[in-house]
Coordinates of C-alpha atoms and ligand atoms in Angstrom, one line a residue:
Chain V
M718 CA -23.9 26.6 -5.5
S719 CA -27.4 25.4 -4.6
D720 CA -26.9 25.9 -0.9
S721 CA -24.0 27.0 1.4
T722 CA -22.3 23.6 1.7
V723 CA -19.7 22.8 -1.0
R724 CA -20.1 19.2 -2.1
I725 CA -16.9 17.4 -3.1
A726 CA -17.5 14.2 -5.1
L727 CA -14.6 11.7 -4.8
V728 CA -15.2 9.7 -8.0
L729 CA -14.6 5.9 -7.9
P730 CA -12.0 5.9 -5.1
D731 CA -12.2 2.1 -5.1
L732 CA -11.1 2.0 -8.8
L733 CA -9.2 5.2 -9.2
G734 CA -7.5 5.6 -5.8
T735 CA -4.4 3.7 -6.4
Y736 CA -2.1 6.5 -5.5
G737 CA -3.5 8.2 -2.5
D738 CA -6.0 10.3 -4.5
F739 CA -8.2 10.6 -1.4
G740 CA -5.7 13.3 -0.3
N741 CA -7.0 15.7 -2.9
A742 CA -10.5 15.6 -1.5
V743 CA -9.3 15.9 2.0
V744 CA -7.2 19.0 1.1
L745 CA -10.2 20.7 -0.5
D746 CA -12.5 19.8 2.4
K747 CA -10.0 21.1 5.0
R748 CA -9.1 24.3 3.2
L749 CA -12.8 25.1 2.9
A750 CA -13.5 24.2 6.6
W751 CA -10.5 26.3 7.9
R752 CA -12.0 29.3 6.1
G753 CA -15.4 28.7 7.7
I754 CA -17.1 27.4 4.6
S755 CA -19.0 24.1 5.2
S756 CA -18.2 21.2 2.9
E757 CA -18.7 17.5 2.6
I758 CA -17.0 14.7 0.7
I759 CA -19.3 12.3 -1.1
S760 CA -17.6 9.0 -2.2
V761 CA -19.1 7.6 -5.4
N762 CA -18.1 3.9 -5.5
F763 CA -18.0 1.5 -8.4
G764 CA -21.5 0.2 -9.2
E765 CA -23.1 3.4 -7.8
A766 CA -24.9 6.2 -9.7
V767 CA -22.8 9.3 -10.1
P768 CA -24.6 12.4 -8.8
D769 CA -24.7 15.5 -11.0
S770 CA -25.3 18.0 -8.2
C771 CA -21.8 18.2 -6.6
D772 CA -19.7 21.3 -6.8
I773 CA -16.3 19.8 -7.3
Y774 CA -15.4 16.4 -8.7
V775 CA -12.1 14.7 -8.0
V776 CA -11.1 11.9 -10.3
G777 CA -7.9 9.9 -9.5
G778 CA -5.5 7.5 -11.2
G779 CA -5.6 3.8 -11.6
E780 CA -4.1 0.8 -13.4
D781 CA -5.2 0.1 -16.9
T782 CA -8.0 -2.4 -16.0
A783 CA -9.4 -0.1 -13.4
Q784 CA -9.3 2.8 -15.8
T785 CA -11.2 0.9 -18.5
L786 CA -13.9 0.0 -15.9
A787 CA -14.0 3.6 -14.7
V788 CA -14.6 5.0 -18.2
R789 CA -17.4 2.4 -18.8
H790 CA -19.0 3.3 -15.4
L791 CA -18.8 7.0 -16.0
R792 CA -20.3 6.6 -19.5
D793 CA -23.2 4.5 -18.2
N794 CA -23.7 7.0 -15.3
P795 CA -23.1 10.4 -16.9
G796 CA -23.6 12.5 -13.8
L797 CA -20.1 13.9 -14.0
Q798 CA -20.5 15.0 -17.6
R799 CA -23.9 16.7 -16.8
A800 CA -22.3 18.5 -13.9
A801 CA -19.3 19.6 -16.1
A802 CA -21.7 20.9 -18.8
R803 CA -23.4 23.2 -16.2
G804 CA -20.0 24.5 -15.0
A805 CA -19.0 22.3 -12.1
V806 CA -15.3 22.1 -11.2
V807 CA -13.5 18.9 -12.1
L808 CA -10.0 17.8 -11.1
G809 CA -8.6 14.9 -13.2
V810 CA -5.4 13.4 -11.8
C811 CA -3.0 11.1 -13.8
A812 CA -5.4 8.7 -15.6
G813 CA -8.0 11.5 -15.3
I814 CA -6.3 13.4 -18.2
Q815 CA -6.6 10.4 -20.4
I816 CA -10.2 9.5 -19.4
F817 CA -11.4 13.1 -19.9
G818 CA -10.0 13.4 -23.4
E819 CA -11.5 12.4 -26.8
K820 CA -9.7 9.1 -26.8
F821 CA -6.6 7.3 -25.5
T822 CA -4.5 4.6 -27.0
R823 CA -2.7 2.0 -24.8
A824 CA 0.6 0.3 -25.2
D825 CA -1.3 -2.7 -26.8
D826 CA -2.4 -0.2 -29.6
V827 CA -6.1 -0.5 -28.6
T828 CA -7.8 2.9 -28.7
H829 CA -10.5 3.6 -26.1
P830 CA -13.0 6.4 -26.3
G831 CA -12.7 9.0 -23.5
L832 CA -15.4 11.2 -22.0
G833 CA -14.8 14.0 -24.4
L834 CA -14.6 16.7 -21.7
I835 CA -11.2 17.9 -22.8
D836 CA -9.9 18.6 -26.3
S837 CA -7.0 16.1 -26.1
V838 CA -5.9 12.7 -27.3
S839 CA -3.6 10.4 -25.3
Y840 CA -1.3 7.6 -26.4
A841 CA 1.3 5.3 -24.8
G842 CA 4.8 6.8 -24.7
G843 CA 8.0 4.9 -25.4
S844 CA 9.1 4.9 -21.8
R845 CA 7.5 5.2 -18.4
A846 CA 7.9 8.7 -16.8
I847 CA 8.7 8.3 -13.1
G848 CA 10.0 10.8 -10.6
E849 CA 9.8 14.3 -9.2
V850 CA 8.3 17.0 -11.5
L851 CA 8.7 20.8 -11.4
A852 CA 6.8 23.1 -13.7
K853 CA 6.0 26.8 -14.1
P854 CA 2.5 28.2 -14.5
A855 CA 1.1 28.6 -18.1
N856 CA -0.9 31.7 -18.9
G857 CA -0.6 33.0 -15.3
L858 CA -3.1 30.4 -14.1
F859 CA -1.6 30.2 -10.6
E860 CA 1.2 31.6 -8.5
G861 CA 4.6 30.0 -7.8
F862 CA 5.6 26.6 -9.2
L863 CA 3.9 23.2 -9.6
T864 CA 5.5 20.3 -7.8
G865 CA 4.5 16.6 -7.9
F866 CA 5.4 13.0 -8.6
E867 CA 4.7 11.4 -11.9
N868 CA 4.4 7.7 -12.8
H869 CA 2.8 7.2 -16.2
Q870 CA 3.4 5.8 -19.6
G871 CA 0.8 7.9 -21.3
R872 CA 1.5 11.1 -23.4
T873 CA -1.1 13.7 -24.2
E874 CA -1.6 16.1 -27.1
L875 CA -3.8 19.1 -26.5
G876 CA -6.2 20.5 -29.1
P877 CA -6.9 24.2 -29.5
A878 CA -9.8 24.3 -27.0
A879 CA -7.6 23.1 -24.1
Q880 CA -4.7 25.1 -22.5
P881 CA -1.7 23.6 -20.8
L882 CA -1.7 24.0 -17.0
A883 CA 2.1 24.5 -16.8
H884 CA 5.4 24.4 -18.6
V885 CA 7.7 21.5 -17.5
T886 CA 11.1 22.4 -16.0
V887 CA 11.9 19.0 -14.6
G888 CA 10.2 15.7 -15.6
T889 CA 7.9 14.7 -18.5
G890 CA 4.3 15.8 -18.0
N891 CA 2.2 15.6 -21.2
D892 CA 5.1 15.4 -23.7
G893 CA 8.2 16.7 -22.0
K894 CA 7.2 20.3 -22.6
V895 CA 3.9 21.1 -21.2
E896 CA 2.0 19.6 -18.3
G897 CA -1.7 19.1 -17.7
A898 CA -4.7 20.7 -19.3
V899 CA -7.3 23.4 -18.4
Q900 CA -10.6 23.7 -20.3
G901 CA -13.3 25.8 -18.6
K902 CA -13.4 24.7 -15.0
I903 CA -11.9 21.3 -15.8
L904 CA -8.3 21.0 -14.6
C905 CA -6.1 17.9 -15.4
T906 CA -2.6 16.9 -14.4
Y907 CA -0.2 14.0 -14.9
L908 CA 1.1 14.7 -11.3
H909 CA -0.4 11.7 -9.7
G910 CA -2.1 11.1 -6.4
P911 CA -1.9 13.8 -3.7
V912 CA -1.2 16.8 -6.0
L913 CA -3.2 19.3 -4.0
P914 CA -1.3 18.8 -0.7
R915 CA 1.9 19.9 -2.5
N916 CA 0.1 22.7 -4.5
P917 CA -2.2 24.6 -2.2
Q918 CA -2.6 27.4 -4.8
I919 CA -4.2 24.9 -7.2
A920 CA -6.6 23.7 -4.4
D921 CA -7.6 27.3 -3.8
L922 CA -8.0 28.0 -7.5
L923 CA -10.5 25.1 -7.7
I924 CA -12.3 26.3 -4.6
E925 CA -12.5 29.9 -6.0
W926 CA -13.9 28.5 -9.3
A927 CA -16.5 26.5 -7.3
T928 CA -17.5 29.2 -4.8
G929 CA -16.8 32.5 -6.6
V930 CA -15.3 33.6 -3.2
K931 CA -11.8 35.2 -3.3
L932 CA -9.9 33.3 -0.5
S933 CA -7.5 34.7 2.0
P934 CA -4.2 32.7 2.1
L935 CA -3.6 30.0 4.7
D936 CA -0.3 29.8 6.4
L937 CA 0.7 26.1 6.7
P938 CA 4.5 25.9 7.5
A939 CA 4.7 22.2 6.8
V940 CA 3.4 22.8 3.2
T941 CA 5.8 25.7 2.6
R942 CA 8.7 23.5 3.8
L943 CA 7.6 20.5 1.7
R944 CA 7.5 22.6 -1.4
A945 CA 11.0 23.9 -0.8
E946 CA 12.3 20.3 -0.2
R947 CA 10.6 18.8 -3.2
S948 CA 11.6 21.5 -5.7
K949 CA 15.2 21.0 -4.5
A950 CA 14.8 17.2 -5.0
A951 CA 13.4 17.8 -8.5
G952 CA 16.5 19.9 -9.2
Q953 CA 18.6 16.9 -8.3
R954 CA 16.7 14.7 -10.6
A955 CA 17.4 17.2 -13.4
D956 CA 21.2 17.1 -12.6
A957 CA 21.3 13.3 -12.5
Chain O
M1362 CA 34.9 -18.0 4.0
S1363 CA 32.3 -16.1 1.9
S1364 CA 30.0 -16.0 5.0
K1365 CA 32.7 -14.3 7.0
L1366 CA 33.3 -11.9 4.2
S1367 CA 29.6 -11.0 4.1
Q1368 CA 29.6 -10.4 7.8
K1369 CA 32.6 -8.1 7.5
M1370 CA 30.9 -6.2 4.8
G1371 CA 28.0 -5.7 7.1
L1372 CA 25.6 -7.8 5.1
G1373 CA 23.8 -9.2 8.1
A1374 CA 24.2 -12.7 9.3
G1375 CA 26.3 -13.8 6.3
G1376 CA 23.2 -15.2 4.7
M1377 CA 23.0 -13.6 1.3
I1378 CA 26.5 -14.1 0.0
G1379 CA 26.6 -17.7 1.0
G1380 CA 23.3 -18.3 -0.8
R1381 CA 24.3 -16.5 -3.9
V1382 CA 27.5 -18.5 -4.3
A1383 CA 25.6 -21.8 -3.8
L1384 CA 23.0 -20.8 -6.5
K1385 CA 25.7 -19.9 -9.0
L1386 CA 27.5 -23.2 -8.4
D1387 CA 24.2 -25.1 -8.7
P1388 CA 21.1 -23.7 -10.3
Q1389 CA 19.2 -26.8 -9.0
A1390 CA 20.2 -26.0 -5.5
L1391 CA 16.7 -25.1 -4.3
R1392 CA 15.2 -28.2 -5.8
R1393 CA 18.0 -30.5 -4.4
L1394 CA 17.8 -28.9 -1.0
T1395 CA 14.1 -29.3 -0.6
T1396 CA 13.9 -32.8 -2.0
G1397 CA 13.0 -35.3 0.8
R1398 CA 11.8 -32.6 3.1
R1399 CA 8.2 -31.5 3.9
V1400 CA 8.1 -27.9 2.8
A1401 CA 5.8 -25.0 3.8
L1402 CA 6.0 -21.7 1.9
V1403 CA 4.6 -18.5 3.4
T1404 CA 3.7 -15.6 1.1
G1405 CA 1.6 -12.4 1.0
T1406 CA 2.0 -8.7 1.4
N1407 CA 2.1 -8.3 5.1
G1408 CA 2.9 -10.6 8.0
K1409 CA 5.2 -13.0 6.2
T1410 CA 8.1 -12.9 8.6
T1411 CA 5.9 -13.2 11.7
S1412 CA 3.8 -16.0 10.3
T1413 CA 6.9 -17.9 9.1
M1414 CA 8.4 -17.7 12.6
M1415 CA 5.1 -18.8 14.2
L1416 CA 4.8 -21.7 11.8
S1417 CA 8.4 -22.8 12.2
R1418 CA 8.0 -22.8 16.0
A1419 CA 4.8 -24.9 15.8
V1420 CA 6.3 -27.4 13.4
T1421 CA 9.2 -28.1 15.8
A1422 CA 6.6 -30.3 17.5
L1423 CA 7.3 -32.8 14.7
G1424 CA 11.1 -32.3 14.3
E1425 CA 13.9 -30.0 13.3
V1426 CA 12.8 -27.1 11.0
A1427 CA 15.0 -25.2 8.5
T1428 CA 13.8 -21.7 8.1
N1429 CA 14.8 -18.3 6.9
H1430 CA 14.3 -16.3 10.1
S1431 CA 16.0 -13.2 9.0
G1432 CA 13.4 -12.3 6.4
A1433 CA 15.9 -13.1 3.6
N1434 CA 12.9 -14.1 1.5
M1435 CA 14.4 -14.5 -2.0
P1436 CA 15.9 -17.7 -3.5
D1437 CA 19.5 -17.1 -2.2
G1438 CA 18.1 -16.6 1.3
H1439 CA 16.2 -20.0 1.0
V1440 CA 19.3 -21.8 -0.2
T1441 CA 21.3 -20.4 2.7
A1442 CA 18.7 -21.4 5.3
L1443 CA 18.4 -24.9 3.8
S1444 CA 22.1 -25.4 3.6
K1445 CA 22.6 -24.5 7.2
Q1446 CA 20.3 -27.3 8.3
P1447 CA 20.8 -30.1 5.8
D1448 CA 19.2 -32.8 8.0
A1449 CA 16.1 -30.9 9.1
P1450 CA 13.1 -32.9 7.8
Y1451 CA 10.9 -29.8 7.7
A1452 CA 11.4 -26.5 5.9
V1453 CA 9.3 -23.4 6.6
L1454 CA 10.2 -20.6 4.2
E1455 CA 9.1 -17.0 3.8
V1456 CA 8.8 -16.2 0.1
D1457 CA 8.7 -12.8 -1.6
E1458 CA 5.5 -12.7 -3.7
G1459 CA 7.5 -11.9 -6.8
Y1460 CA 9.7 -15.0 -6.4
F1461 CA 6.9 -17.3 -5.4
P1462 CA 6.3 -18.9 -8.8
A1463 CA 10.0 -19.9 -9.2
V1464 CA 10.4 -21.0 -5.6
A1465 CA 7.2 -23.0 -5.6
A1466 CA 8.1 -24.7 -8.8
A1467 CA 11.5 -25.8 -7.4
A1468 CA 10.4 -26.6 -3.8
Q1469 CA 7.1 -28.4 -4.7
P1470 CA 5.6 -27.5 -1.3
D1471 CA 3.3 -29.6 0.8
V1472 CA 1.7 -26.5 2.2
V1473 CA 1.4 -22.9 1.0
V1474 CA 0.2 -20.1 3.4
L1475 CA -1.4 -17.2 1.5
L1476 CA -1.8 -14.4 4.0
N1477 CA -3.1 -11.3 2.1
L1478 CA -2.5 -9.2 -1.0
S1479 CA -2.5 -5.4 -1.1
R1480 CA -0.7 -2.5 -2.7
D1481 CA 2.9 -2.3 -1.7
Q1482 CA 5.4 0.1 -3.2
L1483 CA 3.8 0.8 -6.5
D1484 CA 6.6 2.5 -8.3
R1485 CA 8.8 -0.6 -7.7
V1486 CA 6.8 -3.8 -7.5
G1487 CA 4.1 -5.1 -9.9
E1488 CA 0.6 -4.1 -9.4
V1489 CA -1.5 -6.3 -7.0
R1490 CA -3.5 -7.8 -9.8
T1491 CA -0.5 -8.9 -11.7
I1492 CA 0.8 -10.7 -8.5
E1493 CA -2.6 -12.3 -7.9
R1494 CA -2.6 -13.6 -11.4
S1495 CA 0.9 -15.2 -11.1
L1496 CA 0.1 -16.7 -7.8
R1497 CA -3.1 -18.1 -9.1
D1498 CA -1.4 -19.7 -12.1
T1499 CA 1.4 -21.2 -10.0
I1500 CA -0.9 -22.6 -7.3
A1501 CA -3.2 -24.2 -9.8
R1502 CA -0.2 -26.2 -11.1
L1503 CA 1.0 -27.5 -7.7
R1504 CA 0.3 -31.2 -7.2
G1505 CA -0.7 -32.6 -3.8
C1506 CA -0.4 -29.2 -2.1
T1507 CA -2.7 -27.8 0.6
V1508 CA -3.1 -24.0 0.4
I1509 CA -4.0 -22.2 3.7
A1510 CA -5.8 -19.1 2.5
N1511 CA -7.4 -16.0 4.0
C1512 CA -11.0 -16.0 2.7
D1513 CA -11.5 -12.4 4.0
D1514 CA -9.1 -11.2 1.3
I1515 CA -10.6 -11.2 -2.1
M1516 CA -7.3 -11.3 -4.0
V1517 CA -6.1 -14.2 -1.9
T1518 CA -9.4 -16.1 -2.4
S1519 CA -9.1 -15.7 -6.2
A1520 CA -5.4 -16.8 -6.1
A1521 CA -6.1 -19.9 -4.0
K1522 CA -9.4 -21.1 -5.4
D1523 CA -8.0 -23.4 -8.0
A1524 CA -5.6 -25.2 -5.7
H1525 CA -5.6 -29.0 -5.3
R1526 CA -6.9 -28.6 -1.7
V1527 CA -7.7 -25.3 0.1
V1528 CA -8.2 -24.7 3.8
W1529 CA -10.0 -21.4 4.2
V1530 CA -9.3 -19.2 7.3
A1531 CA -11.5 -16.3 8.3
T1532 CA -8.9 -13.9 9.7
G1533 CA -11.2 -10.9 9.9
T1534 CA -8.4 -8.9 8.2
G1535 CA -8.3 -7.8 4.6
W1536 CA -7.6 -4.7 2.6
H1537 CA -10.5 -4.0 0.3
H1538 CA -9.3 -0.9 -1.4
D1539 CA -7.6 -2.9 -4.2
S1540 CA -10.5 -5.2 -4.9
A1541 CA -13.6 -3.1 -5.8
S1542 CA -13.7 -5.0 -9.0
C1543 CA -13.5 -8.8 -9.2
P1544 CA -10.0 -10.1 -10.0
R1545 CA -11.6 -12.8 -12.1
C1546 CA -14.1 -10.9 -14.3
G1547 CA -13.7 -7.2 -13.5
E1548 CA -17.3 -6.6 -12.3
P1549 CA -18.1 -5.0 -9.0
I1550 CA -17.8 -7.0 -5.7
R1551 CA -20.7 -6.7 -3.4
W1552 CA -20.5 -6.8 0.4
Q1553 CA -23.0 -7.9 3.0
G1554 CA -21.5 -7.9 6.5
E1555 CA -18.5 -10.1 6.3
H1556 CA -19.7 -11.9 3.2
W1557 CA -18.6 -10.7 -0.2
Q1558 CA -19.4 -12.0 -3.7
C1559 CA -18.9 -10.9 -7.2
S1560 CA -22.0 -9.3 -8.8
T1561 CA -21.4 -11.4 -12.0
C1562 CA -19.2 -14.5 -11.8
D1563 CA -19.0 -17.2 -9.1
L1564 CA -16.2 -15.8 -7.0
A1565 CA -17.5 -15.4 -3.5
R1566 CA -16.2 -15.7 0.1
P1567 CA -15.9 -19.4 0.7
K1568 CA -17.2 -20.9 4.0
P1569 CA -14.3 -20.8 6.4
D1570 CA -12.8 -23.9 7.9
W1571 CA -11.0 -21.9 10.6
V1572 CA -12.3 -18.7 12.3
T1573 CA -10.4 -16.0 14.1
T1574 CA -12.5 -14.4 16.9
D1575 CA -11.3 -11.9 19.4
G1576 CA -8.3 -13.7 21.1
F1577 CA -9.5 -17.2 20.1
L1578 CA -9.4 -19.5 17.1
I1579 CA -12.2 -21.9 16.2
A1580 CA -10.9 -25.0 14.6
P1581 CA -12.7 -27.1 12.0
N1582 CA -13.6 -29.6 14.7
A1583 CA -15.4 -26.6 16.5
S1584 CA -12.9 -26.5 19.4
K1585 CA -12.2 -23.0 20.6
V1586 CA -8.6 -22.3 21.6
A1587 CA -7.3 -19.2 23.4
L1588 CA -4.4 -17.6 21.5
S1589 CA -2.9 -15.6 24.4
L1590 CA -0.2 -14.1 22.1
R1591 CA 2.6 -12.0 23.2
L1592 CA 2.5 -10.0 20.0
P1593 CA -0.2 -7.3 19.8
G1594 CA -3.0 -6.7 17.4
K1595 CA -5.6 -8.3 15.4
F1596 CA -3.3 -9.0 12.4
N1597 CA -1.0 -11.0 14.6
Q1598 CA -4.0 -13.1 15.7
A1599 CA -4.7 -13.6 12.0
N1600 CA -1.0 -14.6 11.5
A1601 CA -1.3 -17.1 14.4
V1602 CA -4.5 -18.8 13.1
M1603 CA -3.0 -19.0 9.6
A1604 CA 0.1 -20.6 11.1
T1605 CA -1.9 -23.0 13.2
A1606 CA -4.0 -24.1 10.3
A1607 CA -0.8 -24.7 8.3
A1608 CA 0.8 -26.6 11.2
A1609 CA -2.3 -28.8 11.5
A1610 CA -2.1 -29.5 7.8
L1611 CA 1.5 -30.8 8.4
G1612 CA 0.2 -33.0 11.3
V1613 CA 0.8 -30.9 14.4
Q1614 CA -2.0 -31.1 17.0
I1615 CA -3.8 -27.8 17.4
E1616 CA -3.3 -27.0 21.1
E1617 CA 0.4 -28.0 20.7
A1618 CA 0.8 -25.6 17.7
V1619 CA -0.7 -22.7 19.6
R1620 CA 1.3 -23.4 22.7
R1621 CA 4.5 -23.2 20.7
L1622 CA 3.8 -20.2 18.5
R1623 CA 2.4 -18.0 21.3
G1624 CA 6.0 -17.6 22.6
V1625 CA 7.0 -15.5 19.6
S1626 CA 7.6 -12.0 21.0
N1627 CA 10.2 -10.3 18.8
V1628 CA 10.3 -10.8 15.1
A1629 CA 13.6 -9.5 13.5
G1630 CA 13.6 -6.5 15.8
R1631 CA 9.9 -5.8 15.4
Y1632 CA 8.0 -5.1 18.7
R1633 CA 11.4 -4.9 20.4
M1634 CA 11.5 -2.5 23.3
I1635 CA 14.5 -0.1 23.5
Q1636 CA 15.5 1.8 26.6
R1637 CA 16.7 5.3 25.9
S1638 CA 17.0 8.6 27.9
G1639 CA 14.3 7.6 30.3
H1640 CA 12.0 6.2 27.6
T1641 CA 10.8 2.8 26.8
A1642 CA 10.2 2.8 23.1
R1643 CA 8.4 0.0 21.3
L1644 CA 9.6 -0.4 17.7
L1645 CA 6.9 -1.2 15.1
L1646 CA 7.5 -1.8 11.4
S1647 CA 4.9 -0.8 8.8
K1648 CA 5.6 -0.8 5.1
N1649 CA 2.4 0.0 3.3
P1650 CA -1.1 1.4 3.9
A1651 CA -2.6 -1.9 5.1
G1652 CA 0.3 -2.4 7.5
W1653 CA 0.1 1.2 8.8
S1654 CA -3.7 0.9 9.2
E1655 CA -3.3 -2.2 11.4
T1656 CA -0.4 -0.7 13.4
L1657 CA -2.4 2.4 14.2
T1658 CA -5.1 0.1 15.6
V1659 CA -2.4 -1.5 17.8
V1660 CA -1.1 1.8 19.2
K1661 CA -4.7 2.9 19.8
E1662 CA -4.8 0.5 22.8
S1663 CA -2.8 3.2 24.7
D1664 CA -2.4 6.9 24.6
H1665 CA 1.5 6.9 24.6
P1666 CA 3.2 9.5 22.5
A1667 CA 4.1 8.3 19.0
V1668 CA 7.2 8.9 16.8
L1669 CA 6.4 8.2 13.1
V1670 CA 9.4 7.6 10.9
I1671 CA 9.2 7.8 7.1
N1672 CA 11.9 7.3 4.5
A1673 CA 11.6 7.0 0.8
N1674 CA 14.7 5.2 -0.4
E1675 CA 14.7 2.6 -3.2
A1676 CA 13.7 -0.2 -0.9
D1677 CA 10.8 1.8 0.6
G1678 CA 9.5 3.0 -2.8
R1679 CA 10.3 6.6 -3.8
D1680 CA 6.7 7.7 -4.0
L1681 CA 5.0 8.6 -0.8
S1682 CA 1.5 9.1 -2.2
W1683 CA 0.4 6.2 0.0
L1684 CA 0.7 8.3 3.1
W1685 CA -2.8 9.6 2.1
D1686 CA -4.2 6.1 2.2
V1687 CA -3.3 5.7 5.9
P1688 CA -5.9 6.9 8.4
F1689 CA -3.6 9.1 10.5
E1690 CA -6.8 10.9 11.7
R1691 CA -6.8 8.1 14.4
L1692 CA -3.9 9.8 16.1
R1693 CA -5.8 13.0 16.8
G1694 CA -5.3 14.2 20.4
R1695 CA -2.0 12.3 20.9
T1696 CA 1.5 13.7 21.1
V1697 CA 3.0 12.9 17.8
I1698 CA 6.4 13.6 16.2
A1699 CA 7.0 13.4 12.5
S1700 CA 10.4 11.9 11.8
G1701 CA 12.6 10.3 9.1
E1702 CA 14.2 11.6 5.9
R1703 CA 10.7 12.5 4.6
A1704 CA 9.3 13.9 7.9
T1705 CA 8.0 16.9 6.1
D1706 CA 5.8 14.9 3.7
L1707 CA 4.3 13.2 6.8
A1708 CA 3.9 16.5 8.5
V1709 CA 1.7 17.8 5.7
R1710 CA -0.4 14.6 5.9
L1711 CA -0.7 15.1 9.7
T1712 CA -1.6 18.8 9.2
Y1713 CA -4.6 17.9 7.0
A1714 CA -5.5 15.0 9.4
E1715 CA -5.6 17.7 12.1
V1716 CA -3.1 15.8 14.2
E1717 CA -0.8 18.2 16.1
H1718 CA 2.8 17.4 15.7
K1719 CA 6.4 18.5 15.7
I1720 CA 9.0 17.7 13.1
V1721 CA 12.3 16.0 14.4
P1722 CA 14.0 14.3 11.4
D1723 CA 16.3 12.1 13.5
P1724 CA 14.2 9.4 15.2
L1725 CA 16.4 8.9 18.2
L1726 CA 16.4 12.7 18.9
A1727 CA 12.6 12.5 18.4
I1728 CA 12.3 10.0 21.2
D1729 CA 14.6 12.1 23.4
A1730 CA 12.3 15.1 22.7
L1731 CA 9.3 13.4 24.4
P1732 CA 8.5 13.3 28.1
E1733 CA 10.1 10.3 29.8
G1734 CA 8.1 7.1 29.7
A1735 CA 6.5 4.8 27.1
V1736 CA 6.8 5.7 23.4
E1737 CA 5.4 4.0 20.3
V1738 CA 7.8 4.2 17.3
I1739 CA 6.3 3.3 13.9
A1740 CA 8.8 3.2 11.0
N1741 CA 8.7 2.1 7.4
Y1742 CA 11.3 -0.3 6.0
T1743 CA 14.7 1.4 5.8
A1744 CA 13.8 3.8 8.6
F1745 CA 13.1 0.7 10.8
R1746 CA 16.2 -1.1 9.7
D1747 CA 18.4 1.9 10.4
L1748 CA 16.8 2.7 13.7
N1749 CA 17.1 -1.0 14.8
A1750 CA 20.8 -0.9 13.9
R1751 CA 21.5 2.4 15.6
S1752 CA 19.6 1.6 18.8
A1753 CA 21.5 -1.7 19.1
S1754 CA 24.9 0.0 18.7
E1755 CA 24.3 3.1 20.9
Ligands
ZN777 ZN1 -16.3 -11.9 -11.0

């Protein structure tokens, strides 16, 4: 970090904020603040330059048109890529995993180049994956389980340089088996929108990557209760 | 007979089954039932039911009006409403956005009211841009129709622009989070105060014919009329000015229209006051981020405790991601209870908004848990419907 304030870039919330992605930036911001670490959220809107000096970048999901515009904007304003190259932390949610890969192919069979930050290719799956997801950590990356909601048609194949984030217990994720991707300090997931509110251990992992500080746990009873409720609901999806 | 059956089955006022049977018997029912009447259709994401009620009240100045008051806004609901009043020379119909193309093609409306377009339940309904596109194509094909359109809403402006005749209303309300990029060409939209324009193509905020100011409307003839509504909030003022402009297009005199629509106080249970265990609770319905955002502005006028009720059934949308698009931070410092089947999801959102709260999943028990006096209850769709039914029966 260049100074003591952690700068969180919320990237193109006006294009890639279809599913409450703002929530991820808020969770990072508050979990820093509650531990006495100062932080700020910087919204980078469509048409504006992307700064390369932030510590954490949060990129959300969007519909196809918005996603195409976002990739174009991020290629024309490569601040995020410069930051990632020097080791900044990046969270890519839903469309993020497609945008960050080498390329993605839509249902119309048109292939678009990605940003090349993750060793992966994405393509359109046969059916839309919608519903509660439950997954177990891959490679001991985090504690407990991953919970979230997915709503995507894309499927993703990881290359050797990328690791999966988790193994799917309920739901689809990348391909029905693994979920998300981790490469360096870039973390992607198909769990859309507010994934960090449900998975505080992932939020803290990103913060630890950004600050190098080992964090003490935060006790938020509502979050504990929500995780229990949602993992139960995911179990019911599996039974159905 | 079928109407009675429907009432017995608890399907409301018997509207839906009657309509479905009529449609099955006669696919041309909607066309036949609107022929010879002057028809106004009201559509958009939020405010349809209220605006429809306001407009139908205003149009009674000209004669009897057939209308679907109950919010049954799909074709079978329209057929039922029209069948009930076969001799009414006017029809004012609330139309679900998804059904608008089919209904407009059959009804050939004289007036269309296009309120606003924003994200609704995304895992269930088409994306905003898809809806804008289908409204745009339909409206461009309507002959001799006047569209009353909210020019502070980019999606609405794009959808209405190619109409035969457009009356633009500055409502001061619009949800900009779905329109960073132009619906016509995809390039960024630029804002300067209330004015907006596309950075590339010619889509821009038109000069309004009607303007909504705080508590007043300014008509095209520059006359300023006090609204003095019984319904709260800026968005109801917007609904009232849209309804007045539509009534004027049908031939109602402006002051007369406002005088009639200002009496609307309770719209299908919304804004209803319920008395319970020493509490006076006001019921407010909010279905999506834009609606919640407006409702939080309304409750901000007092510091009454609030019960927020969230369900995620099929009709609500299963995905609650949108809770993070609602500025719950505005409730800081207030007594708040998180309620409903998904109270815990809301509680997490409130935790991160730094709004102190308790969790009481049953909304009636949540009201009881508060100190006696006034309470604001804000609920999403099925939560509101269930609460309305239970509070009426208990
Ligand atoms: Zn444009």
